[in-house]
Amino acid sequence: MEKAWWKEAVVYQIYPRSFMDSNGDGIGDIAGITQRLDYLKDLGIDVIWLSPVYQSPNDDNGYDISDYRAIMKEFGTMEDFDEMLKQAHARGLRIVMDLVVNHTSDEHQWFVESRKNKENPYRDYYIWREGKAGDVPPNNWGSCFSGSAWQYDEATKMYYLHMFSRKQPDLNWDNETVREEVFDMMRWWCEKGIDGFRMDVISMISKVEGLPDGEMADGALYGDFGPYVCNGPHVHQYLKEMNEKVLSRYDLLTVGETPGVTVDEAKKYTGYDQHELNMVFQFEHVEGMDEENKWNTRPVSLLRLKRILSRWQTGLHGVGWNSLFFSNHDQPRSVSRFGNDSDEYRERSAKMLATCLHMLEGTPYVYQGEELGMCNYPFTEMSQFRDLETINAYRELVEESHKREPEELIRCFQHRGRDNARTPMQWDDSVNAGFTTGTPWIGVNPNYKSVNAKAQQQDSDSVFSYYKKLIRLRKGHDIIVYGDYKLLMEESPSVFAYVRALGDQKLLVLCNFTSEEQALDIPAEVRCPEGEVLISNYGREQAGDIQTLRPYEAVVIWQKQ
Ligand code: TEU
Ligand code: CA
């Protein structure tokens, strides 16, 4: 398989608002990131993906951009950005920018013009339609953040489409001028020396012509836009164009965020012969468990997780490339969701999850604080939430439609809400976890006295030290990057076991996802009794013939014939 630096890299995602505040206003900023580059270097990661730092009115924390070539005031200046980029590069760290171009902010100059009148040269930059008789929106699509996907605009008495908030109007990618504007802006950042793009909801940029009504599920308030918006008719054409005009001209890491993607679609986005993107984020393993609605407290099914991840592993092997993640800024904390965040098992299960993920084929992504085993926040009331997805869902489901009970829904938010991932990074045990000297924009998790970076950097047995070791292993063992994958113990609801193979090497990965001891059932030909233990979260030193795994135990054994 062809080698590439972005296959060998580990990416670390920074959510700047919550990473490090350098000036005491309670909001993380770019100078704060620069201060902590040595921490990331110590961890051993290669690439930083920065969630958006562009000018924004912050309806959706920077995912609503009003100027793509300016830095958000709260985060600092373009000089701060240039300095951060320089300092990162000086340490051998690359910077990947978030590219949010399915939509802009409604405060972007393009939209300010577009809404003025129907003849405006920017009118066709966005998706405007007439309503149906009787103040009915053009179709029945619901936005991802509650309510209709259409907003009526008084000035021209027409509706504009917004798949996300009302302040995030969708760009019209069918307009060639829009595409050229986006490509221009991308080249501008590339010329600055950035190292790649994470492309926000890039699977949603091409809508089916005619914008047909979506199917209405039982009890749903809006129609399902999925088939008409995700992986739409021209998305691959537009990405090939982007690749030809921008991406292929620089040495970049590119990852598309692609809601609704299937393995077959992913082959088109990431296929080595397709000339679109390096890899995509798929969501089946984090969202696919939800039959109807993400607001539930259902536990994760390991069988299902294994089935999904294995399908992606084998599906893309040799054809395209996987990205590997259990958390990001839109997901709850991985140790709370897939592991066990009790005092007894938090560290053990955080290490197990990391092992399971980093030994798969693909590029691993570490979300800030995951390397410390940071947990979900104990939210109990609405005033603690900041995320518009959560706040809008409460308004729609409790206050307007009375479909849900307040306490029950808040329990679901506590379990699944995006704010779990957005509480401040826990640097040390001083006030506000060392994140800010001011008042943090969102509450600090009360467990920061025991869960923080400073303590873990000094402790060779910490989750942080374990991540360091995992990341280093990847650099010394090409089988971790390039080996193929086979699932073992397929029917076990408790153990995730797999074997990787490359030439005369074997890598056996054994993970117990439960708090009980589990018996193993590994075929003789893939057991590696003579192998070397590369890493273990119980300090296991000899491979031998392992018969059982202790609670949340993980072990990786490497053998060369
Ligand atoms: O997320 C896209 C997306 O699909 C999310 O709506 C995701 O499904 C949801 O957050 C899970 O509840 C991207 C960004 O990652 C997210 O932060 C933005 O809010 C969104 O796009 C709009 O830009
Ligand atoms: Ca600040």
PDB file of C-alpha atoms and ligand atoms in Angstrom, residues 60 63 100 103 144-145 164 168 198 200-201 257 259 287 294 329-331 389 418 422, ligand 1:
ATOM      1  CA  ASP A  60     -22.696  28.063  16.659  1.00  0.00           C
ATOM      2  CA  TYR A  63     -19.239  27.254  12.668  1.00  0.00           C
ATOM      3  CA  VAL A 100     -16.959  25.494   6.908  1.00  0.00           C
ATOM      4  CA  HIS A 103     -22.974  27.599   4.858  1.00  0.00           C
ATOM      5  CA  CYS A 144     -30.377  19.921  12.214  1.00  0.00           C
ATOM      6  CA  PHE A 145     -30.873  22.398  15.036  1.00  0.00           C
ATOM      7  CA  PHE A 164     -28.314  24.263  10.512  1.00  0.00           C
ATOM      8  CA  GLN A 168     -26.190  29.634   8.959  1.00  0.00           C
ATOM      9  CA  ARG A 198     -11.197  19.335   7.838  1.00  0.00           C
ATOM     10  CA  ASP A 200     -17.448  20.632   7.718  1.00  0.00           C
ATOM     11  CA  VAL A 201     -20.539  18.711   6.464  1.00  0.00           C
ATOM     12  CA  GLU A 257     -16.972  15.429   7.620  1.00  0.00           C
ATOM     13  CA  PRO A 259     -22.920  12.781   7.652  1.00  0.00           C
ATOM     14  CA  GLU A 287     -24.784   7.915  15.801  1.00  0.00           C
ATOM     15  CA  LYS A 294     -30.202  10.981  19.422  1.00  0.00           C
ATOM     16  CA  HIS A 329     -16.639  18.544  19.814  1.00  0.00           C
ATOM     17  CA  ASP A 330     -20.107  17.259  18.788  1.00  0.00           C
ATOM     18  CA  GLN A 331     -19.997  14.029  20.781  1.00  0.00           C
ATOM     19  CA  GLU A 389     -28.513  22.359  19.443  1.00  0.00           C
ATOM     20  CA  ARG A 418     -22.347  18.453  22.713  1.00  0.00           C
ATOM     21  CA  ARG A 422     -16.846  21.650  25.347  1.00  0.00           C
TER      22      ARG A 422
HETATM   23  O1  TEU B   1     -21.517  19.044  12.398  1.00  0.00           O
HETATM   24  C1  TEU B   1     -22.358  18.451  11.472  1.00  0.00           C
HETATM   25  C2  TEU B   1     -23.281  17.491  12.005  1.00  0.00           C
HETATM   26  O2  TEU B   1     -23.707  16.602  11.305  1.00  0.00           O
HETATM   27  C3  TEU B   1     -23.736  17.734  13.361  1.00  0.00           C
HETATM   28  O3  TEU B   1     -25.003  18.282  13.243  1.00  0.00           O
HETATM   29  C4  TEU B   1     -23.764  16.559  14.173  1.00  0.00           C
HETATM   30  O4  TEU B   1     -24.531  15.555  13.577  1.00  0.00           O
HETATM   31  C5  TEU B   1     -24.397  16.976  15.445  1.00  0.00           C
HETATM   32  O5  TEU B   1     -23.629  18.017  15.978  1.00  0.00           O
HETATM   33  C6  TEU B   1     -24.457  15.875  16.408  1.00  0.00           C
HETATM   34  O6  TEU B   1     -25.447  16.219  17.299  1.00  0.00           O
HETATM   35  C7  TEU B   1     -20.718  20.075  11.949  1.00  0.00           C
HETATM   36  C8  TEU B   1     -19.888  20.610  13.084  1.00  0.00           C
HETATM   37  O7  TEU B   1     -19.016  19.612  13.528  1.00  0.00           O
HETATM   38  C9  TEU B   1     -20.793  21.123  14.145  1.00  0.00           C
HETATM   39  O8  TEU B   1     -20.091  21.553  15.288  1.00  0.00           O
HETATM   40  C10 TEU B   1     -21.564  22.271  13.553  1.00  0.00           C
HETATM   41  O9  TEU B   1     -22.510  22.732  14.484  1.00  0.00           O
HETATM   42  C11 TEU B   1     -22.296  21.865  12.274  1.00  0.00           C
HETATM   43  O10 TEU B   1     -21.470  21.129  11.387  1.00  0.00           O
HETATM   44  C12 TEU B   1     -22.709  23.098  11.511  1.00  0.00           C
HETATM   45  O11 TEU B   1     -21.603  23.754  10.993  1.00  0.00           O
END
